[in-house]
Short mmCIF file of N, CA and C in Angstrom, two decimals:
data_model
loop_
_atom_site.label_atom_id
_atom_site.label_comp_id
_atom_site.label_asym_id
_atom_site.label_seq_id
_atom_site.Cartn_x
_atom_site.Cartn_y
_atom_site.Cartn_z
N UNK O 1 13.01 31.64 119.58
CA UNK O 1 13.61 32.96 119.58
C UNK O 1 13.64 33.46 118.14
N UNK O 2 12.97 34.55 117.89
CA UNK O 2 12.81 35.05 116.53
C UNK O 2 13.53 36.39 116.36
N UNK O 3 14.21 36.52 115.24
CA UNK O 3 14.93 37.75 114.91
C UNK O 3 14.45 38.22 113.55
N UNK O 4 14.02 39.46 113.48
CA UNK O 4 13.60 40.03 112.20
C UNK O 4 14.73 40.93 111.69
N UNK O 5 14.94 40.87 110.39
CA UNK O 5 16.01 41.68 109.82
C UNK O 5 15.75 41.99 108.36
N UNK O 6 16.71 42.64 107.76
CA UNK O 6 16.60 43.09 106.37
C UNK O 6 17.88 42.66 105.64
N UNK O 7 17.71 42.19 104.42
CA UNK O 7 18.86 41.74 103.62
C UNK O 7 19.73 42.94 103.25
N UNK O 8 21.03 42.79 103.47
CA UNK O 8 22.00 43.84 103.12
C UNK O 8 23.16 43.21 102.36
N UNK O 9 23.86 44.02 101.60
CA UNK O 9 25.05 43.53 100.90
C UNK O 9 26.18 43.36 101.89
N UNK O 10 27.00 42.35 101.62
CA UNK O 10 28.16 42.10 102.47
C UNK O 10 29.41 42.70 101.86
N UNK O 11 30.54 42.32 102.43
CA UNK O 11 31.83 42.83 101.98
C UNK O 11 32.51 41.85 101.03
N UNK O 12 31.86 40.72 100.73
CA UNK O 12 32.45 39.73 99.84
C UNK O 12 33.41 38.77 100.51
N UNK O 13 33.59 38.93 101.81
CA UNK O 13 34.54 38.08 102.54
C UNK O 13 33.95 36.70 102.83
N UNK O 14 32.62 36.61 102.97
CA UNK O 14 31.98 35.33 103.28
C UNK O 14 32.32 34.26 102.26
N UNK O 15 32.36 34.63 101.00
CA UNK O 15 32.68 33.68 99.94
C UNK O 15 34.09 33.11 100.13
N UNK O 16 35.03 33.98 100.43
CA UNK O 16 36.41 33.54 100.64
C UNK O 16 36.50 32.58 101.82
N UNK O 17 35.94 32.97 102.94
CA UNK O 17 36.08 32.14 104.13
C UNK O 17 35.29 30.84 104.02
N UNK O 18 34.12 30.88 103.41
CA UNK O 18 33.32 29.66 103.28
C UNK O 18 33.91 28.70 102.25
N UNK O 19 34.87 29.17 101.45
CA UNK O 19 35.53 28.29 100.49
C UNK O 19 36.74 27.58 101.10
N UNK O 20 37.12 27.96 102.31
CA UNK O 20 38.28 27.35 102.97
C UNK O 20 37.89 26.00 103.56
N UNK O 21 38.70 24.98 103.28
CA UNK O 21 38.41 23.62 103.74
C UNK O 21 38.27 23.54 105.25
N UNK O 22 39.05 24.32 105.98
CA UNK O 22 38.99 24.28 107.44
C UNK O 22 37.58 24.57 107.94
N UNK O 23 36.87 25.47 107.28
CA UNK O 23 35.50 25.80 107.68
C UNK O 23 34.48 24.89 106.99
N UNK O 24 34.62 24.72 105.68
CA UNK O 24 33.63 23.93 104.92
C UNK O 24 33.49 22.52 105.48
N UNK O 25 34.62 21.86 105.70
CA UNK O 25 34.59 20.47 106.18
C UNK O 25 33.94 20.37 107.55
N UNK O 26 34.28 21.29 108.44
CA UNK O 26 33.72 21.26 109.79
C UNK O 26 32.23 21.61 109.80
N UNK O 27 31.83 22.61 109.01
CA UNK O 27 30.41 22.92 108.92
C UNK O 27 29.63 21.72 108.39
N UNK O 28 30.19 21.06 107.38
CA UNK O 28 29.51 19.90 106.81
C UNK O 28 29.34 18.80 107.86
N UNK O 29 30.37 18.55 108.65
CA UNK O 29 30.28 17.53 109.71
C UNK O 29 29.27 17.92 110.78
N UNK O 30 29.30 19.16 111.19
CA UNK O 30 28.51 19.59 112.34
C UNK O 30 27.07 19.98 111.99
N UNK O 31 26.82 20.35 110.74
CA UNK O 31 25.48 20.76 110.33
C UNK O 31 24.79 19.75 109.42
N UNK O 32 25.53 18.74 108.99
CA UNK O 32 24.98 17.70 108.11
C UNK O 32 24.54 18.23 106.75
N UNK O 33 25.19 19.27 106.28
CA UNK O 33 25.01 19.72 104.90
C UNK O 33 26.27 20.46 104.48
N UNK O 34 26.50 20.47 103.17
CA UNK O 34 27.65 21.19 102.61
C UNK O 34 27.19 22.62 102.34
N UNK O 35 27.71 23.60 103.06
CA UNK O 35 27.21 24.96 102.89
C UNK O 35 27.61 25.60 101.57
N UNK O 36 26.70 26.43 101.07
CA UNK O 36 26.98 27.26 99.91
C UNK O 36 28.18 28.13 100.23
N UNK O 37 28.98 28.42 99.22
CA UNK O 37 30.18 29.24 99.41
C UNK O 37 29.78 30.71 99.43
N UNK O 38 29.40 31.16 100.60
CA UNK O 38 28.97 32.54 100.80
C UNK O 38 28.02 32.62 101.98
N UNK O 39 27.77 33.83 102.44
CA UNK O 39 26.84 34.03 103.54
C UNK O 39 25.77 35.02 103.12
N UNK O 40 24.61 34.91 103.75
CA UNK O 40 23.54 35.87 103.55
C UNK O 40 23.63 36.86 104.70
N UNK O 41 23.78 38.13 104.37
CA UNK O 41 23.93 39.16 105.40
C UNK O 41 22.58 39.77 105.73
N UNK O 42 22.29 39.81 107.03
CA UNK O 42 21.00 40.29 107.51
C UNK O 42 21.25 41.40 108.53
N UNK O 43 20.78 42.59 108.20
CA UNK O 43 20.89 43.71 109.12
C UNK O 43 19.78 43.64 110.16
N UNK O 44 20.13 43.89 111.41
CA UNK O 44 19.14 43.85 112.49
C UNK O 44 19.21 45.15 113.29
N UNK O 45 18.10 45.44 113.99
CA UNK O 45 18.05 46.62 114.84
C UNK O 45 18.50 46.26 116.26
N UNK O 46 18.35 47.18 117.18
CA UNK O 46 18.81 46.95 118.55
C UNK O 46 18.08 45.78 119.20
N UNK O 47 16.82 45.55 118.83
CA UNK O 47 16.09 44.39 119.38
C UNK O 47 16.73 43.09 118.90
N UNK O 48 17.14 43.04 117.65
CA UNK O 48 17.80 41.85 117.11
C UNK O 48 19.13 41.59 117.79
N UNK O 49 19.89 42.65 118.04
CA UNK O 49 21.17 42.51 118.74
C UNK O 49 20.93 41.99 120.15
N UNK O 50 19.93 42.55 120.82
CA UNK O 50 19.60 42.12 122.18
C UNK O 50 19.21 40.64 122.19
N UNK O 51 18.42 40.23 121.21
CA UNK O 51 17.99 38.83 121.11
C UNK O 51 19.20 37.91 120.93
N UNK O 52 20.10 38.27 120.04
CA UNK O 52 21.31 37.47 119.82
C UNK O 52 22.12 37.36 121.11
N UNK O 53 22.23 38.46 121.83
CA UNK O 53 23.01 38.45 123.07
C UNK O 53 22.36 37.62 124.17
N UNK O 54 21.08 37.28 124.01
CA UNK O 54 20.38 36.46 125.00
C UNK O 54 20.50 34.96 124.74
N UNK O 55 21.10 34.59 123.61
CA UNK O 55 21.26 33.16 123.33
C UNK O 55 22.27 32.59 124.33
N UNK O 56 21.87 31.55 125.06
CA UNK O 56 22.81 30.95 126.02
C UNK O 56 24.06 30.41 125.31
N UNK O 57 25.21 30.62 125.89
CA UNK O 57 26.47 30.20 125.28
C UNK O 57 26.51 28.71 124.96
N UNK O 58 25.83 27.90 125.77
CA UNK O 58 25.85 26.45 125.53
C UNK O 58 25.11 26.06 124.25
N UNK O 59 24.33 26.96 123.67
CA UNK O 59 23.64 26.68 122.40
C UNK O 59 24.58 26.80 121.20
N UNK O 60 25.70 27.49 121.38
CA UNK O 60 26.64 27.70 120.29
C UNK O 60 27.58 26.51 120.16
N UNK O 61 27.92 26.21 118.92
CA UNK O 61 29.00 25.27 118.62
C UNK O 61 30.16 26.11 118.11
N UNK O 62 31.34 25.50 118.02
CA UNK O 62 32.50 26.26 117.58
C UNK O 62 33.33 25.45 116.60
N UNK O 63 33.89 26.16 115.64
CA UNK O 63 34.88 25.58 114.74
C UNK O 63 36.18 26.29 115.07
N UNK O 64 37.18 25.52 115.42
CA UNK O 64 38.47 26.09 115.78
C UNK O 64 39.27 26.42 114.53
N UNK O 65 39.70 27.65 114.44
CA UNK O 65 40.50 28.07 113.31
C UNK O 65 41.93 27.56 113.41
N UNK O 66 42.67 27.79 112.34
CA UNK O 66 44.08 27.40 112.30
C UNK O 66 44.85 28.51 111.61
N UNK O 67 46.02 28.80 112.13
CA UNK O 67 46.85 29.83 111.51
C UNK O 67 46.15 31.17 111.46
N UNK O 68 46.05 31.74 110.27
CA UNK O 68 45.43 33.06 110.13
C UNK O 68 43.90 33.00 110.18
N UNK O 69 43.35 31.80 110.17
CA UNK O 69 41.90 31.65 110.20
C UNK O 69 41.42 31.50 111.64
N UNK O 70 40.56 32.42 112.06
CA UNK O 70 40.09 32.44 113.43
C UNK O 70 38.94 31.48 113.70
N UNK O 71 38.62 31.34 114.98
CA UNK O 71 37.50 30.50 115.39
C UNK O 71 36.19 31.10 114.90
N UNK O 72 35.19 30.23 114.73
CA UNK O 72 33.85 30.65 114.33
C UNK O 72 32.84 29.97 115.25
N UNK O 73 32.01 30.79 115.90
CA UNK O 73 30.89 30.24 116.67
C UNK O 73 29.70 30.19 115.73
N UNK O 74 28.81 29.22 115.97
CA UNK O 74 27.59 29.17 115.17
C UNK O 74 26.47 28.54 115.97
N UNK O 75 25.26 28.85 115.54
CA UNK O 75 24.07 28.29 116.16
C UNK O 75 23.09 27.92 115.03
N UNK O 76 22.50 26.75 115.13
CA UNK O 76 21.55 26.32 114.10
C UNK O 76 20.34 27.25 114.11
N UNK O 77 19.85 27.53 112.90
CA UNK O 77 18.74 28.47 112.76
C UNK O 77 17.95 28.14 111.50
N UNK O 78 16.81 28.81 111.36
CA UNK O 78 15.92 28.61 110.23
C UNK O 78 15.59 29.99 109.66
N UNK O 79 15.58 30.09 108.34
CA UNK O 79 15.28 31.36 107.67
C UNK O 79 13.90 31.30 107.05
N UNK O 80 13.04 32.23 107.42
CA UNK O 80 11.68 32.35 106.86
C UNK O 80 10.87 31.07 106.95
N UNK O 81 11.11 30.27 107.97
CA UNK O 81 10.39 28.99 108.15
C UNK O 81 10.54 28.07 106.94
N UNK O 82 11.60 28.26 106.15
CA UNK O 82 11.78 27.47 104.92
C UNK O 82 13.14 26.80 104.83
N UNK O 83 14.17 27.48 105.29
CA UNK O 83 15.54 27.04 105.03
C UNK O 83 16.27 26.79 106.34
N UNK O 84 16.76 25.55 106.49
CA UNK O 84 17.60 25.22 107.64
C UNK O 84 19.02 25.68 107.36
N UNK O 85 19.66 26.19 108.38
CA UNK O 85 21.02 26.66 108.24
C UNK O 85 21.60 27.02 109.58
N UNK O 86 22.41 28.07 109.60
CA UNK O 86 23.03 28.49 110.86
C UNK O 86 23.43 29.96 110.78
N UNK O 87 23.38 30.61 111.93
CA UNK O 87 23.97 31.93 112.08
C UNK O 87 25.43 31.72 112.47
N UNK O 88 26.33 32.39 111.78
CA UNK O 88 27.76 32.23 112.07
C UNK O 88 28.32 33.54 112.63
N UNK O 89 29.23 33.38 113.58
CA UNK O 89 29.82 34.52 114.26
C UNK O 89 31.34 34.36 114.27
N UNK O 90 32.01 34.82 113.20
CA UNK O 90 33.48 34.72 113.18
C UNK O 90 34.08 35.56 114.31
N UNK O 91 35.06 35.00 114.98
CA UNK O 91 35.71 35.72 116.07
C UNK O 91 36.55 36.88 115.53
N UNK O 92 37.10 36.71 114.32
CA UNK O 92 37.83 37.79 113.65
C UNK O 92 36.90 38.31 112.57
N UNK O 93 36.22 39.39 112.83
CA UNK O 93 35.30 39.92 111.83
C UNK O 93 35.41 41.43 111.74
N UNK O 94 35.05 41.95 110.58
CA UNK O 94 35.01 43.39 110.40
C UNK O 94 33.56 43.86 110.30
N UNK O 95 32.62 42.90 110.38
CA UNK O 95 31.21 43.25 110.34
C UNK O 95 30.82 43.98 111.62
N UNK O 96 29.97 44.99 111.50
CA UNK O 96 29.41 45.58 112.73
C UNK O 96 28.48 44.56 113.38
N UNK O 97 28.20 44.72 114.67
CA UNK O 97 27.37 43.71 115.34
C UNK O 97 25.90 43.76 114.94
N UNK O 98 25.53 44.71 114.09
CA UNK O 98 24.14 44.75 113.63
C UNK O 98 23.97 44.06 112.26
N UNK O 99 24.98 43.31 111.84
CA UNK O 99 24.88 42.50 110.62
C UNK O 99 25.16 41.05 110.98
N UNK O 100 24.15 40.19 110.76
CA UNK O 100 24.28 38.77 111.02
C UNK O 100 24.61 38.05 109.73
N UNK O 101 25.30 36.92 109.84
CA UNK O 101 25.63 36.11 108.67
C UNK O 101 24.95 34.76 108.81
N UNK O 102 24.16 34.40 107.79
CA UNK O 102 23.42 33.14 107.78
C UNK O 102 24.00 32.27 106.68
N UNK O 103 24.24 30.99 107.00
CA UNK O 103 24.70 30.05 105.98
C UNK O 103 23.67 28.95 105.79
N UNK O 104 23.65 28.40 104.59
CA UNK O 104 22.73 27.32 104.25
C UNK O 104 23.35 26.53 103.10
N UNK O 105 22.65 25.49 102.71
CA UNK O 105 23.15 24.61 101.65
C UNK O 105 23.09 25.28 100.28
N UNK O 106 22.16 26.21 100.10
CA UNK O 106 21.95 26.83 98.79
C UNK O 106 22.25 28.32 98.82
N UNK O 107 22.38 28.89 97.63
CA UNK O 107 22.50 30.33 97.48
C UNK O 107 21.12 30.91 97.79
N UNK O 108 20.97 31.53 98.93
CA UNK O 108 19.65 31.98 99.38
C UNK O 108 19.11 33.16 98.59
N UNK O 109 19.97 34.01 98.09
CA UNK O 109 19.47 35.12 97.26
C UNK O 109 18.78 34.56 96.01
N UNK O 110 19.36 33.52 95.43
CA UNK O 110 18.74 32.92 94.23
C UNK O 110 17.54 32.05 94.59
N UNK O 111 17.70 31.17 95.56
CA UNK O 111 16.65 30.22 95.93
C UNK O 111 15.38 30.92 96.37
N UNK O 112 15.51 31.94 97.22
CA UNK O 112 14.34 32.65 97.75
C UNK O 112 14.08 33.97 97.04
N UNK O 113 14.87 34.23 95.99
CA UNK O 113 14.74 35.48 95.22
C UNK O 113 14.80 36.71 96.14
N UNK O 114 15.84 36.73 96.97
CA UNK O 114 16.02 37.82 97.92
C UNK O 114 16.89 38.92 97.34
N UNK O 115 16.54 40.15 97.68
CA UNK O 115 17.32 41.31 97.27
C UNK O 115 17.56 42.19 98.48
N UNK O 116 18.55 43.07 98.38
CA UNK O 116 18.78 44.03 99.46
C UNK O 116 17.47 44.76 99.75
N UNK O 117 17.17 44.90 101.03
CA UNK O 117 15.95 45.58 101.44
C UNK O 117 14.80 44.65 101.78
N UNK O 118 14.90 43.37 101.37
CA UNK O 118 13.84 42.41 101.70
C UNK O 118 13.91 42.05 103.18
N UNK O 119 12.74 41.85 103.78
CA UNK O 119 12.66 41.47 105.18
C UNK O 119 12.69 39.95 105.32
N UNK O 120 13.38 39.47 106.35
CA UNK O 120 13.46 38.04 106.64
C UNK O 120 13.28 37.83 108.14
N UNK O 121 12.95 36.58 108.49
CA UNK O 121 12.82 36.19 109.89
C UNK O 121 13.73 34.99 110.13
N UNK O 122 14.50 35.06 111.19
CA UNK O 122 15.39 33.97 111.57
C UNK O 122 14.93 33.43 112.92
N UNK O 123 14.80 32.12 113.00
CA UNK O 123 14.47 31.47 114.27
C UNK O 123 15.65 30.61 114.68
N UNK O 124 16.12 30.83 115.90
CA UNK O 124 17.23 30.05 116.42
C UNK O 124 16.69 28.72 116.93
N UNK O 125 17.30 27.63 116.48
CA UNK O 125 16.83 26.29 116.81
C UNK O 125 16.89 26.03 118.31
N UNK O 126 15.81 25.46 118.82
CA UNK O 126 15.77 25.09 120.23
C UNK O 126 15.45 26.23 121.18
N UNK O 127 15.19 27.42 120.64
CA UNK O 127 14.89 28.58 121.48
C UNK O 127 13.57 29.23 121.09
N UNK O 128 12.68 28.46 120.52
CA UNK O 128 11.40 29.02 120.10
C UNK O 128 10.64 29.42 121.33
#
C-alpha cells in the first residue's frame, strides 16, 4: 500500500510528544529503534486519506497514554524505500487528517535532505 505526499512544516508539537518517556520507551520496545525526537509531516491528498482509511485496524499497534497524554496508534512503514519507521496517529491531535506524521530513528529532514515541498512515498508494511 503506497501513499504519495509532500513534506510540510508541522506545529512543533511532535518534538514535545516524542520526547516524553511514555511514548519514547514504548516506541523503542515496539519498533526496535529509538525514535528521533520529532516527526516528519507529510501532506496527502484525498487519495492518500482514502488509502490510510483502508488500512485494516488489526495492522495498527497502540501505545496507551497516561494522564494528559493520549493513546497513539501506529503502523510500521517505509519512507522512499530507504528508511524504516512508522506512521503515527495520536488520538488527541490538532493536525488535519490530510497531514500524516512519520517517525524514524534519524532526523529525516537532515538525513534525506528534505525540505517543505519535496515529494515522498510511504509504504505501509505488510500491505504492499
